[in-house]
Amino acid sequence: MLTYAITQAGPEPVTVEEVKLFCRVDSDEEDTLFPTLISAARRQAEHNTGRVLRSSRYDVFCEGESGVVEIAITPCTELHSVTVDGVVVDSALYAFTPSSNEISGIATPARISFLNGYPTEQKSIFSIQAGIATVEDAIKTWILVKVNTLYEQREAFAIGQNYNILDHSFIDGLLDSQTIFGGF
């Protein structure tokens, strides 16, 4: 069983300044609200596309895995270290294959395989790097629109009123070309 924890995260794909410009906000009164809305919109975009949208370092914890360990974080670009039962494993004892970042077609997960029968049934921690180096403008635009929607309708969310829910629209279509299909 694999569990994930983010240990370091890069900047959000859009800044508070970009959001304020897009939302036509001139004051600084909402500056503490916007980071929360940006994070929520980015997480939804990640969920919709199946891709990590900011460079992040993850610790992947597993116990009882043997042979090849598959990590379903896309794109998983680098393996920093492997620790088994608290001991750092020499990089000569394992091989790492990054996940594919295929947008058209089915993505493949990152794979870590131990060489020469190294025991893997113990508690292991894989420290990996994942995330897109440069977020496409279509995704940034989608995030800006979602943040603006959350901002403009924040009072409706707070008091539980119905709000304008859009089904798969032009805006959601901006993510289509960036979505990895197939899942893990």
PDB file of C-alpha atoms in Angstrom:
ATOM      1  CA  MET A   1       0.000   0.000   0.000  1.00  0.00           C
ATOM      2  CA  LEU A   2       1.336   3.413  -0.984  1.00  0.00           C
ATOM      3  CA  THR A   3       0.683   6.667   0.812  1.00  0.00           C
ATOM      4  CA  TYR A   4       1.886  10.086  -0.290  1.00  0.00           C
ATOM      5  CA  ALA A   5       2.991  13.216   1.556  1.00  0.00           C
ATOM      6  CA  ILE A   6       4.153  16.455  -0.021  1.00  0.00           C
ATOM      7  CA  THR A   7       7.346  17.602   1.636  1.00  0.00           C
ATOM      8  CA  GLN A   8       8.079  20.618  -0.582  1.00  0.00           C
ATOM      9  CA  ALA A   9       5.963  22.393  -3.142  1.00  0.00           C
ATOM     10  CA  GLY A  10       6.807  24.946  -5.767  1.00  0.00           C
ATOM     11  CA  PRO A  11       4.789  28.065  -6.532  1.00  0.00           C
ATOM     12  CA  GLU A  12       1.203  27.981  -7.723  1.00  0.00           C
ATOM     13  CA  PRO A  13       0.667  28.159 -11.518  1.00  0.00           C
ATOM     14  CA  VAL A  14      -0.913  31.621 -11.183  1.00  0.00           C
ATOM     15  CA  THR A  15      -0.047  34.449  -8.804  1.00  0.00           C
ATOM     16  CA  VAL A  16      -2.262  36.599  -6.619  1.00  0.00           C
ATOM     17  CA  GLU A  17      -1.386  39.553  -8.856  1.00  0.00           C
ATOM     18  CA  GLU A  18      -2.578  37.693 -11.968  1.00  0.00           C
ATOM     19  CA  VAL A  19      -5.810  36.758 -10.197  1.00  0.00           C
ATOM     20  CA  LYS A  20      -6.421  40.326  -9.031  1.00  0.00           C
ATOM     21  CA  LEU A  21      -5.920  41.610 -12.563  1.00  0.00           C
ATOM     22  CA  PHE A  22      -8.237  38.932 -14.004  1.00  0.00           C
ATOM     23  CA  CYS A  23     -10.896  39.531 -11.332  1.00  0.00           C
ATOM     24  CA  ARG A  24     -10.545  43.319 -11.654  1.00  0.00           C
ATOM     25  CA  VAL A  25      -9.726  43.768  -7.976  1.00  0.00           C
ATOM     26  CA  ASP A  26      -7.825  46.963  -7.161  1.00  0.00           C
ATOM     27  CA  SER A  27      -7.637  46.767  -3.365  1.00  0.00           C
ATOM     28  CA  ASP A  28      -5.524  44.574  -1.111  1.00  0.00           C
ATOM     29  CA  GLU A  29      -8.452  43.587   1.105  1.00  0.00           C
ATOM     30  CA  GLU A  30      -8.829  40.108  -0.446  1.00  0.00           C
ATOM     31  CA  ASP A  31      -5.128  39.247  -0.663  1.00  0.00           C
ATOM     32  CA  THR A  32      -5.446  36.630   2.072  1.00  0.00           C
ATOM     33  CA  LEU A  33      -8.413  34.950   0.348  1.00  0.00           C
ATOM     34  CA  PHE A  34      -6.896  34.545  -3.112  1.00  0.00           C
ATOM     35  CA  PRO A  35      -4.152  32.004  -2.219  1.00  0.00           C
ATOM     36  CA  THR A  36      -6.825  29.656  -0.846  1.00  0.00           C
ATOM     37  CA  LEU A  37      -8.954  30.023  -3.980  1.00  0.00           C
ATOM     38  CA  ILE A  38      -5.910  29.526  -6.234  1.00  0.00           C
ATOM     39  CA  SER A  39      -4.960  26.353  -4.374  1.00  0.00           C
ATOM     40  CA  ALA A  40      -8.504  24.985  -4.580  1.00  0.00           C
ATOM     41  CA  ALA A  41      -8.730  25.681  -8.317  1.00  0.00           C
ATOM     42  CA  ARG A  42      -5.288  24.151  -8.971  1.00  0.00           C
ATOM     43  CA  ARG A  43      -6.195  20.995  -7.042  1.00  0.00           C
ATOM     44  CA  GLN A  44      -9.394  20.682  -9.080  1.00  0.00           C
ATOM     45  CA  ALA A  45      -7.415  21.141 -12.310  1.00  0.00           C
ATOM     46  CA  GLU A  46      -4.986  18.437 -11.137  1.00  0.00           C
ATOM     47  CA  HIS A  47      -7.894  16.134 -10.423  1.00  0.00           C
ATOM     48  CA  ASN A  48      -9.452  16.818 -13.825  1.00  0.00           C
ATOM     49  CA  THR A  49      -6.223  16.405 -15.810  1.00  0.00           C
ATOM     50  CA  GLY A  50      -4.560  13.638 -13.817  1.00  0.00           C
ATOM     51  CA  ARG A  51      -1.358  15.698 -13.671  1.00  0.00           C
ATOM     52  CA  VAL A  52       0.582  17.461 -10.920  1.00  0.00           C
ATOM     53  CA  LEU A  53       0.628  21.132 -11.916  1.00  0.00           C
ATOM     54  CA  ARG A  54       3.375  22.460  -9.689  1.00  0.00           C
ATOM     55  CA  SER A  55       6.765  21.024  -9.031  1.00  0.00           C
ATOM     56  CA  SER A  56       6.508  19.140  -5.747  1.00  0.00           C
ATOM     57  CA  ARG A  57       8.626  16.748  -3.771  1.00  0.00           C
ATOM     58  CA  TYR A  58       6.731  13.760  -2.411  1.00  0.00           C
ATOM     59  CA  ASP A  59       7.637  11.110   0.095  1.00  0.00           C
ATOM     60  CA  VAL A  60       5.935   7.888  -0.933  1.00  0.00           C
ATOM     61  CA  PHE A  61       5.574   5.439   1.937  1.00  0.00           C
ATOM     62  CA  CYS A  62       5.011   1.764   1.316  1.00  0.00           C
ATOM     63  CA  GLU A  63       5.149  -1.471   3.203  1.00  0.00           C
ATOM     64  CA  GLY A  64       5.054  -4.986   1.873  1.00  0.00           C
ATOM     65  CA  GLU A  65       5.643  -4.107  -1.774  1.00  0.00           C
ATOM     66  CA  SER A  66       7.932  -6.441  -3.663  1.00  0.00           C
ATOM     67  CA  GLY A  67       9.483  -6.424  -7.098  1.00  0.00           C
ATOM     68  CA  VAL A  68       8.444  -3.326  -9.011  1.00  0.00           C
ATOM     69  CA  VAL A  69       6.822  -0.428  -7.163  1.00  0.00           C
ATOM     70  CA  GLU A  70       4.547   1.716  -9.342  1.00  0.00           C
ATOM     71  CA  ILE A  71       3.967   5.337  -8.377  1.00  0.00           C
ATOM     72  CA  ALA A  72       0.847   6.840  -9.895  1.00  0.00           C
ATOM     73  CA  ILE A  73       1.844  10.485  -9.764  1.00  0.00           C
ATOM     74  CA  THR A  74       2.163  12.116 -13.180  1.00  0.00           C
ATOM     75  CA  PRO A  75       4.561  13.389 -14.223  1.00  0.00           C
ATOM     76  CA  CYS A  76       6.983  11.761 -11.800  1.00  0.00           C
ATOM     77  CA  THR A  77      10.309  13.030 -13.064  1.00  0.00           C
ATOM     78  CA  GLU A  78      12.998  12.138 -10.574  1.00  0.00           C
ATOM     79  CA  LEU A  79      13.798   9.780  -7.717  1.00  0.00           C
ATOM     80  CA  HIS A  80      15.877  11.547  -5.065  1.00  0.00           C
ATOM     81  CA  SER A  81      16.387   8.691  -2.622  1.00  0.00           C
ATOM     82  CA  VAL A  82      15.160   5.346  -1.363  1.00  0.00           C
ATOM     83  CA  THR A  83      15.115   4.423   2.309  1.00  0.00           C
ATOM     84  CA  VAL A  84      14.305   0.918   3.539  1.00  0.00           C
ATOM     85  CA  ASP A  85      13.761   0.451   7.288  1.00  0.00           C
ATOM     86  CA  GLY A  86      15.503   3.762   7.969  1.00  0.00           C
ATOM     87  CA  VAL A  87      18.617   2.963   5.905  1.00  0.00           C
ATOM     88  CA  VAL A  88      19.357   4.887   2.698  1.00  0.00           C
ATOM     89  CA  VAL A  89      19.730   2.441  -0.184  1.00  0.00           C
ATOM     90  CA  ASP A  90      22.633   2.834  -2.601  1.00  0.00           C
ATOM     91  CA  SER A  91      21.300   4.002  -5.973  1.00  0.00           C
ATOM     92  CA  ALA A  92      23.142   1.111  -7.660  1.00  0.00           C
ATOM     93  CA  LEU A  93      20.623  -1.264  -6.067  1.00  0.00           C
ATOM     94  CA  TYR A  94      17.518   0.084  -7.814  1.00  0.00           C
ATOM     95  CA  ALA A  95      16.372   1.358 -11.170  1.00  0.00           C
ATOM     96  CA  PHE A  96      13.967   4.225 -11.778  1.00  0.00           C
ATOM     97  CA  THR A  97      11.748   4.756 -14.804  1.00  0.00           C
ATOM     98  CA  PRO A  98       9.920   8.117 -14.827  1.00  0.00           C
ATOM     99  CA  SER A  99       6.206   8.192 -15.551  1.00  0.00           C
ATOM    100  CA  SER A 100       5.229   9.117 -19.038  1.00  0.00           C
ATOM    101  CA  ASN A 101       3.730  12.533 -19.466  1.00  0.00           C
ATOM    102  CA  GLU A 102       1.744  11.488 -22.503  1.00  0.00           C
ATOM    103  CA  ILE A 103      -1.249  13.683 -23.047  1.00  0.00           C
ATOM    104  CA  SER A 104      -2.580  11.748 -26.002  1.00  0.00           C
ATOM    105  CA  GLY A 105      -2.970   8.137 -25.087  1.00  0.00           C
ATOM    106  CA  ILE A 106      -2.554   6.316 -21.822  1.00  0.00           C
ATOM    107  CA  ALA A 107       0.117   7.366 -19.348  1.00  0.00           C
ATOM    108  CA  THR A 108       2.355   4.875 -17.590  1.00  0.00           C
ATOM    109  CA  PRO A 109       3.233   5.207 -13.912  1.00  0.00           C
ATOM    110  CA  ALA A 110       6.750   5.718 -12.605  1.00  0.00           C
ATOM    111  CA  ARG A 111       8.446   2.458 -11.701  1.00  0.00           C
ATOM    112  CA  ILE A 112      11.090   1.662  -9.126  1.00  0.00           C
ATOM    113  CA  SER A 113      12.591  -1.788  -9.289  1.00  0.00           C
ATOM    114  CA  PHE A 114      15.139  -3.224  -6.945  1.00  0.00           C
ATOM    115  CA  LEU A 115      18.066  -5.068  -8.477  1.00  0.00           C
ATOM    116  CA  ASN A 116      19.786  -8.232  -7.304  1.00  0.00           C
ATOM    117  CA  GLY A 117      16.917  -9.358  -5.105  1.00  0.00           C
ATOM    118  CA  TYR A 118      17.152  -6.461  -2.657  1.00  0.00           C
ATOM    119  CA  PRO A 119      14.501  -7.048   0.053  1.00  0.00           C
ATOM    120  CA  THR A 120      11.549  -4.719  -0.434  1.00  0.00           C
ATOM    121  CA  GLU A 121       8.967  -6.264   1.862  1.00  0.00           C
ATOM    122  CA  GLN A 122       9.983  -3.849   4.603  1.00  0.00           C
ATOM    123  CA  LYS A 123       8.954  -0.237   5.217  1.00  0.00           C
ATOM    124  CA  SER A 124      10.225   1.888   2.347  1.00  0.00           C
ATOM    125  CA  ILE A 125      10.221   5.605   1.629  1.00  0.00           C
ATOM    126  CA  PHE A 126      10.743   6.861  -1.924  1.00  0.00           C
ATOM    127  CA  SER A 127      11.520  10.569  -2.193  1.00  0.00           C
ATOM    128  CA  ILE A 128      10.396  11.696  -5.663  1.00  0.00           C
ATOM    129  CA  GLN A 129      10.000  14.869  -7.695  1.00  0.00           C
ATOM    130  CA  ALA A 130       6.802  15.363  -9.654  1.00  0.00           C
ATOM    131  CA  GLY A 131       5.112  18.151 -11.530  1.00  0.00           C
ATOM    132  CA  ILE A 132       4.959  20.012 -14.801  1.00  0.00           C
ATOM    133  CA  ALA A 133       7.897  22.318 -15.491  1.00  0.00           C
ATOM    134  CA  THR A 134       5.792  24.852 -17.406  1.00  0.00           C
ATOM    135  CA  VAL A 135       2.025  25.033 -17.019  1.00  0.00           C
ATOM    136  CA  GLU A 136       0.209  25.649 -20.305  1.00  0.00           C
ATOM    137  CA  ASP A 137      -1.704  28.903 -20.792  1.00  0.00           C
ATOM    138  CA  ALA A 138      -4.972  26.967 -21.223  1.00  0.00           C
ATOM    139  CA  ILE A 139      -4.624  25.537 -17.711  1.00  0.00           C
ATOM    140  CA  LYS A 140      -3.705  28.930 -16.268  1.00  0.00           C
ATOM    141  CA  THR A 141      -6.778  30.456 -17.913  1.00  0.00           C
ATOM    142  CA  TRP A 142      -8.964  27.673 -16.512  1.00  0.00           C
ATOM    143  CA  ILE A 143      -7.572  28.325 -13.017  1.00  0.00           C
ATOM    144  CA  LEU A 144      -8.163  32.076 -13.367  1.00  0.00           C
ATOM    145  CA  VAL A 145     -11.778  31.543 -14.443  1.00  0.00           C
ATOM    146  CA  LYS A 146     -12.417  29.094 -11.591  1.00  0.00           C
ATOM    147  CA  VAL A 147     -10.860  31.461  -9.039  1.00  0.00           C
ATOM    148  CA  ASN A 148     -12.978  34.306 -10.386  1.00  0.00           C
ATOM    149  CA  THR A 149     -16.112  32.142 -10.112  1.00  0.00           C
ATOM    150  CA  LEU A 150     -15.276  31.184  -6.532  1.00  0.00           C
ATOM    151  CA  TYR A 151     -14.509  34.806  -5.694  1.00  0.00           C
ATOM    152  CA  GLU A 152     -17.646  36.233  -7.249  1.00  0.00           C
ATOM    153  CA  GLN A 153     -19.883  33.584  -5.677  1.00  0.00           C
ATOM    154  CA  ARG A 154     -18.138  33.249  -2.303  1.00  0.00           C
ATOM    155  CA  GLU A 155     -21.149  34.468  -0.332  1.00  0.00           C
ATOM    156  CA  ALA A 156     -23.417  31.889  -1.959  1.00  0.00           C
ATOM    157  CA  PHE A 157     -20.983  29.167  -0.900  1.00  0.00           C
ATOM    158  CA  ALA A 158     -20.800  30.530   2.632  1.00  0.00           C
ATOM    159  CA  ILE A 159     -24.551  30.504   3.269  1.00  0.00           C
ATOM    160  CA  GLY A 160     -25.334  27.384   1.262  1.00  0.00           C
ATOM    161  CA  GLN A 161     -27.325  28.961  -1.535  1.00  0.00           C
ATOM    162  CA  ASN A 162     -27.487  27.466  -4.961  1.00  0.00           C
ATOM    163  CA  TYR A 163     -25.029  28.942  -7.365  1.00  0.00           C
ATOM    164  CA  ASN A 164     -24.537  28.776 -11.085  1.00  0.00           C
ATOM    165  CA  ILE A 165     -23.023  25.356 -11.798  1.00  0.00           C
ATOM    166  CA  LEU A 166     -21.745  24.984 -15.313  1.00  0.00           C
ATOM    167  CA  ASP A 167     -21.436  21.542 -16.797  1.00  0.00           C
ATOM    168  CA  HIS A 168     -18.631  20.727 -19.230  1.00  0.00           C
ATOM    169  CA  SER A 169     -18.334  24.098 -20.878  1.00  0.00           C
ATOM    170  CA  PHE A 170     -15.887  25.931 -23.078  1.00  0.00           C
ATOM    171  CA  ILE A 171     -13.814  26.725 -20.002  1.00  0.00           C
ATOM    172  CA  ASP A 172     -13.618  23.072 -18.935  1.00  0.00           C
ATOM    173  CA  GLY A 173     -12.695  22.249 -22.514  1.00  0.00           C
ATOM    174  CA  LEU A 174      -9.460  24.181 -21.956  1.00  0.00           C
ATOM    175  CA  LEU A 175      -8.256  21.219 -19.889  1.00  0.00           C
ATOM    176  CA  ASP A 176      -9.153  18.583 -22.473  1.00  0.00           C
ATOM    177  CA  SER A 177      -5.921  18.861 -24.427  1.00  0.00           C
ATOM    178  CA  GLN A 178      -3.940  18.612 -21.184  1.00  0.00           C
ATOM    179  CA  THR A 179      -5.737  15.612 -19.700  1.00  0.00           C
ATOM    180  CA  ILE A 180      -4.111  12.230 -19.296  1.00  0.00           C
ATOM    181  CA  PHE A 181      -6.655   9.504 -19.907  1.00  0.00           C
ATOM    182  CA  GLY A 182      -6.568   5.944 -18.669  1.00  0.00           C
ATOM    183  CA  GLY A 183      -5.677   6.530 -15.024  1.00  0.00           C
ATOM    184  CA  PHE A 184      -3.775   4.180 -12.800  1.00  0.00           C
TER     185      PHE A 184
END
